[in-house]
Amino acid sequence: MLKQTTIDNVITAALSTGGDFAEIFVEDKISSRLEMQTSQIERAITGRDYGVGIRIFSGLRNVYTYTTDAEEGNLIEVAKRAAAALKGDDTHVQPLTREEAQIVNEITRMPSDVAYDEKVRILKEADHIARAYSDKITQVRVNYIEDEQRVMIANSEGKFVEDLRVHTRFSIMPTAKEGNQIQTGHYGPGASAGFEFLENLNIKHYATEASRIAVTMLKAEECPSGKFPVIIDNEFGGVIFHEACGHGLEATAVAKGNSVFANRIGEKVASDLVTYIDDGTLANEWGSLNMDDEGEATRRNVLIENGILKGYLVDKFNARRMNTALTGSSRRQSYRYNPTSRMTNTFIANGTSTPASIIQDTEYGIYAKYMGGGSVNPATGDYNFAVMEGYIVENGEIKQPIKGATLIGNGAETLYKVDRVGNNLAHGAGMCGSVSGSIPVNVGQPMIRVSEMTVGGTKEEV
Amino acid sequence: MKLQQFEALLLQASKEANLQQAEMYAERSTSLLIKVYNQDVDAYETSQQGGVSFRAVHQGKMGYAYTEKITEDSIPFLIEAVKENAEVLEVEDETTIFTGSTDYAQGDFYKPKAAAATPEQMITLLRNIEKEIKAYDERIISVNYCQLQQYEGERQLANSLGLHLYEKGNGLIVLANAVAKSNQETKTGAHSAQIHDITTFDWQTFAQQVAKNAIALLGGQSLPSASYPVILENKAAVSLLSVYTNAFSAEQVQKGMSRLDKQVGKQIASSVLTIIDEPRYKEALTQTTFDAEGVATIPTTIIKQGYLQTFLHNRQTAKKAGETTTGHAAKASYKDTLSVAPHHFVVQQGTESFQKMMSTITNGILIHSLTGLHAGANSVSGDFSLAATGFHIKDGNIASALKQMTIAGNFFTLLQDVQQVSNDVYVGFGSVSSPSWYLPSLAVTIE
């Protein structure tokens, strides 16, 4: 993507003032998006992101610069200007050695090779199925996204790698209406794969489920407020641990001690039932990568094992503060972001309870079938997340649907309160926003039960 | 390649490709971001970026494409992509490009003093702020963010009908976040501000505010979950309203995705609420003289004493509704297709102070901040259930901090319920500014 001599010259310029590490990240990404509403394709856009990010370390100083002008002269100029933020002498640069990336995500059909007709046909099918579900469905939005991101990463330690990341995602949001009530449902599966992902996707399942959620929520009652046992189903339900625990295990928060999990390796931080893993090598999963954004091969990182804290997610810069090994977790949305430790596919490992037994064992509580998103303050561990489709559980049975439920709590405390872990692990796709931008991640878990959580609803305490 | 040269080549190539209506919209910016941690420069980021959005009518439909690569080989890419994207559209699209408005406001938004701040001055300021925050109280254990960003941005629009528009803006923003700890309780407090002149910026007051925001939340108590009189502090009101501005978009209305459909002329909010969209609100971070299709922007009254005056329109939605555009064509960036969005909603302030408003409450709750808005607030139905930080108000004063809580309700009902707004407008960094709101009753759940 850049000539080797250009890379050499830029890295040399970057280290001209005493930096001890320099890296160049080149990105060329072609994206296409289609949006269908009112059963017609209403939006279609194709574009190209193109730019170069350069970072320089000097001890615990981190200088980052990026530009969309990849002419060698400009890159050297930009690198020199960034280097001017540091003071010191020329640093020795290692000769570049080309490395081959491991292949985690095999791509069968490049999305850009597939004609629009084929994509539109699938969107129409989804729209048709979602509308046919009920006459209460008044609007359906279907989106299709494809990205082909080519990256090249080279650094002063001699690393020189290239990679191709392909993402395809389908999402559907039906709107149901009855009287003055409007409710929406949503489902958005995605993969680090080519068009074969969409071809093989069970469109009927996702479109029907999304409509079913919207229609179900029309008849939902107000959610009670108070502290209850909460059962969270598998797949996207894993967003709770992503927020409650995952972000607090990123070096971004841990390195400076701004995490409740800092300096606690080997300590018990969760219920014995909890084993929490981040694995960027699951073939073609939405959060999987052949290599991270500093060129490290992704791997399987066990973060919590049977309740004991085992490790963190660590990137190259934070490793300097933490004095630990890299975990292949350094990520960025694009060349515009200085990369840092982030999650890939993070999930609670399977336990032994069956989902049916977890429901049966619950006298009174909330069952969160599908979760919306959430957020966390990593410094305090306080999290919140929204329940998209929830129910009351009474005497071991799932009863009426409820709406407007938000679950809040503290990650460190919630981890101890997991008292059931099911055996139906599944993953769900999401976009995670943090300091290095918005990136594709999977969250996952089997059905779990938390013995007590604060549920914020509109109905007074029961 | 210079943008001007690229523009000439692109419009010429469009003509040759028989694209009669063509428009190039470009954005460029430069920025310097500095973060200080433990008195050291922890991050130093510079950038130059930008891109070009291209749209043109092909076979009667408007196709879109963009690129960040401003080189000659991008021109055939844009032309081909626009054609392909126009061909796949099914909607009856009568969009055209715009000849231009008769009058455009004078747009001199450049702040030379903000641009004059040097990296050395910025680093010194950040060090001072960090030191001051830590010195404020021994319970402050860390300042996990202390950063300044200096930026400059320009946008321009050129089309085949000869319209040429350009504007430029800049700014300097400071943001800090402190972590406070007492016993086993950890809380964070943040504060941000726009700096007009770094040499006269009152950094001590700023730093003290950061520390105060964190300390104030320590010692959180619990209260029974119930409906309480609530004051939504100005920043929290800004957060909440920001989620719902799209309910005022004619695009959302026309798609059946707004609860405000058919409500123009009707009372949709309490009579204490007047909201004006100000494209050049002087305290806001960005000001603009033209929208994303080149229409001159003017202040628009959205809600007047509770009555809905108009929806926000671009030329396409206006045509569909048989009205005229309100100058709200929007692109989130050059990577976006055209939609509708507010410039800057300003909730008009009331006459009384925040203190006075609070003094009337015997047992209530002050909501200081809201989080999880992307997930807990449904912008279509209006239902929300959001995590919040705040305080217990007793006999007109703040009695104690409260543990993490949630507030829940429906935004459209809440609009009707607002009993009073105070005179403390907070200027949001996004597209909303607001004073604090007094709500006689809202469901609150406390941990």
Coordinates of N, CA, C and O in Angstrom, one line a residue, chain B residues 21-23 55 57 62 64 92-101 104 157 159 161 163 165 250-251 254 290-296 311-330 338-341:
Chain B
Q21 N -27.0 16.9 -13.0 CA -27.0 17.6 -11.7 C -26.0 17.0 -10.8 O -26.1 15.8 -10.3
A22 N -24.9 17.7 -10.5 CA -23.9 17.1 -9.7 C -23.4 18.1 -8.6 O -23.5 19.3 -8.8
E23 N -23.1 17.5 -7.4 CA -22.7 18.4 -6.3 C -21.6 17.8 -5.5 O -21.6 16.6 -5.3
R55 N -22.6 13.7 -5.1 CA -23.9 13.2 -5.4 C -24.3 13.8 -6.8 O -24.0 14.9 -7.1
V57 N -27.5 13.3 -10.2 CA -28.7 12.7 -10.7 C -28.4 11.8 -11.9 O -27.7 12.3 -12.8
M62 N -31.0 10.3 -7.4 CA -29.8 10.8 -6.9 C -28.9 9.7 -6.3 O -29.3 9.1 -5.3
Y64 N -25.2 8.5 -4.5 CA -24.2 9.1 -3.6 C -22.9 8.3 -3.5 O -22.9 7.0 -3.6
E92 N -39.4 6.9 -5.5 CA -39.6 8.0 -6.4 C -38.9 9.2 -5.8 O -39.3 9.9 -5.0
D93 N -37.7 9.5 -6.4 CA -36.8 10.5 -5.8 C -36.8 11.7 -6.8 O -36.2 11.6 -7.8
E94 N -37.4 12.8 -6.3 CA -37.4 14.0 -7.2 C -36.4 15.0 -6.7 O -36.5 16.2 -7.0
T95 N -35.4 14.5 -6.0 CA -34.4 15.4 -5.5 C -33.6 16.0 -6.6 O -33.2 15.4 -7.6
T96 N -33.3 17.3 -6.4 CA -32.5 18.0 -7.4 C -31.4 18.7 -6.6 O -31.6 18.9 -5.4
I97 N -30.4 19.2 -7.3 CA -29.5 20.1 -6.5 C -30.0 21.5 -6.5 O -30.9 21.8 -7.2
F98 N -29.4 22.3 -5.8 CA -30.0 23.6 -5.4 C -29.3 24.8 -6.1 O -28.0 24.8 -6.2
T99 N -30.1 25.7 -6.6 CA -29.5 26.9 -7.3 C -28.9 27.9 -6.3 O -28.0 28.7 -6.7
G100 N -29.4 27.9 -5.1 CA -28.9 28.9 -4.2 C -29.9 29.8 -3.6 O -30.9 30.0 -4.2
S101 N -29.8 30.2 -2.3 CA -30.7 31.1 -1.7 C -30.3 32.5 -2.1 O -29.2 32.8 -2.5
Y104 N -27.4 34.9 2.2 CA -26.7 34.1 3.2 C -26.2 35.0 4.3 O -25.7 36.1 4.0
L157 N -19.3 23.7 -0.5 CA -20.2 23.0 -1.4 C -20.1 23.7 -2.7 O -20.1 24.9 -2.8
N159 N -21.7 23.1 -6.9 CA -22.5 22.2 -7.7 C -22.5 22.7 -9.2 O -22.0 23.8 -9.5
L161 N -24.7 23.8 -10.9 CA -25.5 25.0 -11.2 C -24.8 26.3 -10.8 O -25.3 27.3 -10.9
L163 N -23.3 27.0 -7.9 CA -23.4 27.4 -6.5 C -22.0 27.1 -5.8 O -21.5 26.0 -6.0
L165 N -20.2 27.6 -2.0 CA -20.4 28.1 -0.6 C -19.2 27.6 0.2 O -18.7 26.5 0.0
A250 N -39.0 16.1 9.7 CA -40.1 15.7 8.8 C -39.8 14.4 8.1 O -40.8 13.7 7.8
E251 N -38.6 14.0 8.0 CA -38.2 12.7 7.4 C -38.8 11.6 8.3 O -39.4 10.7 7.8
Q254 N -42.6 11.6 8.0 CA -43.1 11.1 6.8 C -42.9 9.5 6.7 O -43.6 8.9 5.9
F290 N -25.1 27.8 5.9 CA -25.8 27.0 4.9 C -25.9 25.6 5.3 O -25.0 25.0 6.0
D291 N -27.0 24.9 4.9 CA -27.2 23.5 5.3 C -26.5 22.6 4.2 O -25.8 23.1 3.3
A292 N -26.7 21.3 4.4 CA -25.9 20.3 3.6 C -26.3 20.3 2.1 O -25.7 19.6 1.4
E293 N -27.4 21.0 1.7 CA -27.6 21.1 0.3 C -27.5 22.5 -0.2 O -27.9 22.9 -1.3
G294 N -27.0 23.4 0.7 CA -26.6 24.8 0.3 C -27.7 25.8 0.6 O -27.6 26.9 0.1
V295 N -28.7 25.4 1.3 CA -29.8 26.4 1.6 C -29.4 27.2 2.8 O -28.8 26.7 3.8
A296 N -29.6 28.6 2.7 CA -29.3 29.5 3.8 C -30.0 29.1 5.0 O -31.2 28.7 5.0
F311 N -42.2 21.2 11.6 CA -41.1 20.1 11.6 C -39.9 20.7 10.9 O -40.0 21.7 10.2
L312 N -38.8 20.0 11.0 CA -37.6 20.4 10.3 C -37.6 19.8 8.9 O -37.8 18.6 8.8
H313 N -37.3 20.6 7.9 CA -37.4 20.1 6.6 C -36.0 20.3 5.8 O -35.4 21.3 6.0
N314 N -35.8 19.4 4.9 CA -34.9 19.7 3.8 C -35.7 19.9 2.5 O -36.9 19.9 2.6
R315 N -35.1 20.1 1.4 CA -35.9 20.4 0.2 C -36.8 19.2 -0.2 O -37.9 19.4 -0.7
Q316 N -36.3 18.0 0.0 CA -37.1 16.8 -0.4 C -38.3 16.6 0.5 O -39.4 16.4 0.0
T317 N -38.1 16.7 1.8 CA -39.2 16.5 2.7 C -40.2 17.6 2.6 O -41.4 17.4 2.7
A318 N -39.7 18.8 2.3 CA -40.6 20.0 2.2 C -41.5 19.8 0.9 O -42.7 20.1 1.0
K319 N -40.9 19.3 -0.1 CA -41.7 19.1 -1.4 C -42.8 18.1 -1.2 O -43.9 18.3 -1.6
K320 N -42.4 17.1 -0.5 CA -43.4 16.0 -0.2 C -44.6 16.6 0.6 O -45.7 16.2 0.4
A321 N -44.2 17.5 1.6 CA -45.3 18.0 2.5 C -45.9 19.2 1.9 O -46.8 19.8 2.5
G322 N -45.5 19.7 0.8 CA -46.0 20.9 0.2 C -45.7 22.1 0.9 O -46.4 23.1 1.0
E323 N -44.5 22.1 1.5 CA -44.0 23.3 2.3 C -42.7 23.8 1.7 O -42.2 23.2 0.7
T324 N -42.1 24.7 2.4 CA -40.7 25.1 2.0 C -39.7 24.6 2.9 O -40.0 24.4 4.1
T325 N -38.5 24.4 2.5 CA -37.4 23.9 3.3 C -37.2 24.9 4.5 O -37.3 26.1 4.3
T326 N -36.8 24.3 5.6 CA -36.5 25.1 6.8 C -34.9 25.2 6.9 O -34.4 25.8 7.8
G327 N -34.2 24.7 5.9 CA -32.8 24.7 5.9 C -32.2 23.7 6.9 O -31.2 24.0 7.5
H328 N -32.8 22.5 7.0 CA -32.2 21.5 7.9 C -31.7 20.3 7.2 O -31.7 19.2 7.8
A329 N -31.3 20.4 5.9 CA -30.7 19.3 5.3 C -29.4 19.0 6.0 O -28.7 20.0 6.4
A330 N -29.1 17.8 6.3 CA -27.9 17.5 7.1 C -27.2 16.2 6.6 O -27.8 15.3 6.0
L338 N -28.0 12.5 2.4 CA -28.7 13.6 2.9 C -29.8 13.2 3.9 O -30.6 12.3 3.5
S339 N -30.0 13.8 5.0 CA -31.1 13.6 5.9 C -31.6 14.9 6.5 O -31.3 16.0 5.9
V340 N -32.2 14.9 7.6 CA -32.7 16.1 8.3 C -32.2 16.1 9.7 O -32.3 15.1 10.4
A341 N -31.7 17.2 10.2 CA -31.3 17.3 11.6 C -31.3 18.8 12.1 O -31.2 19.7 11.2

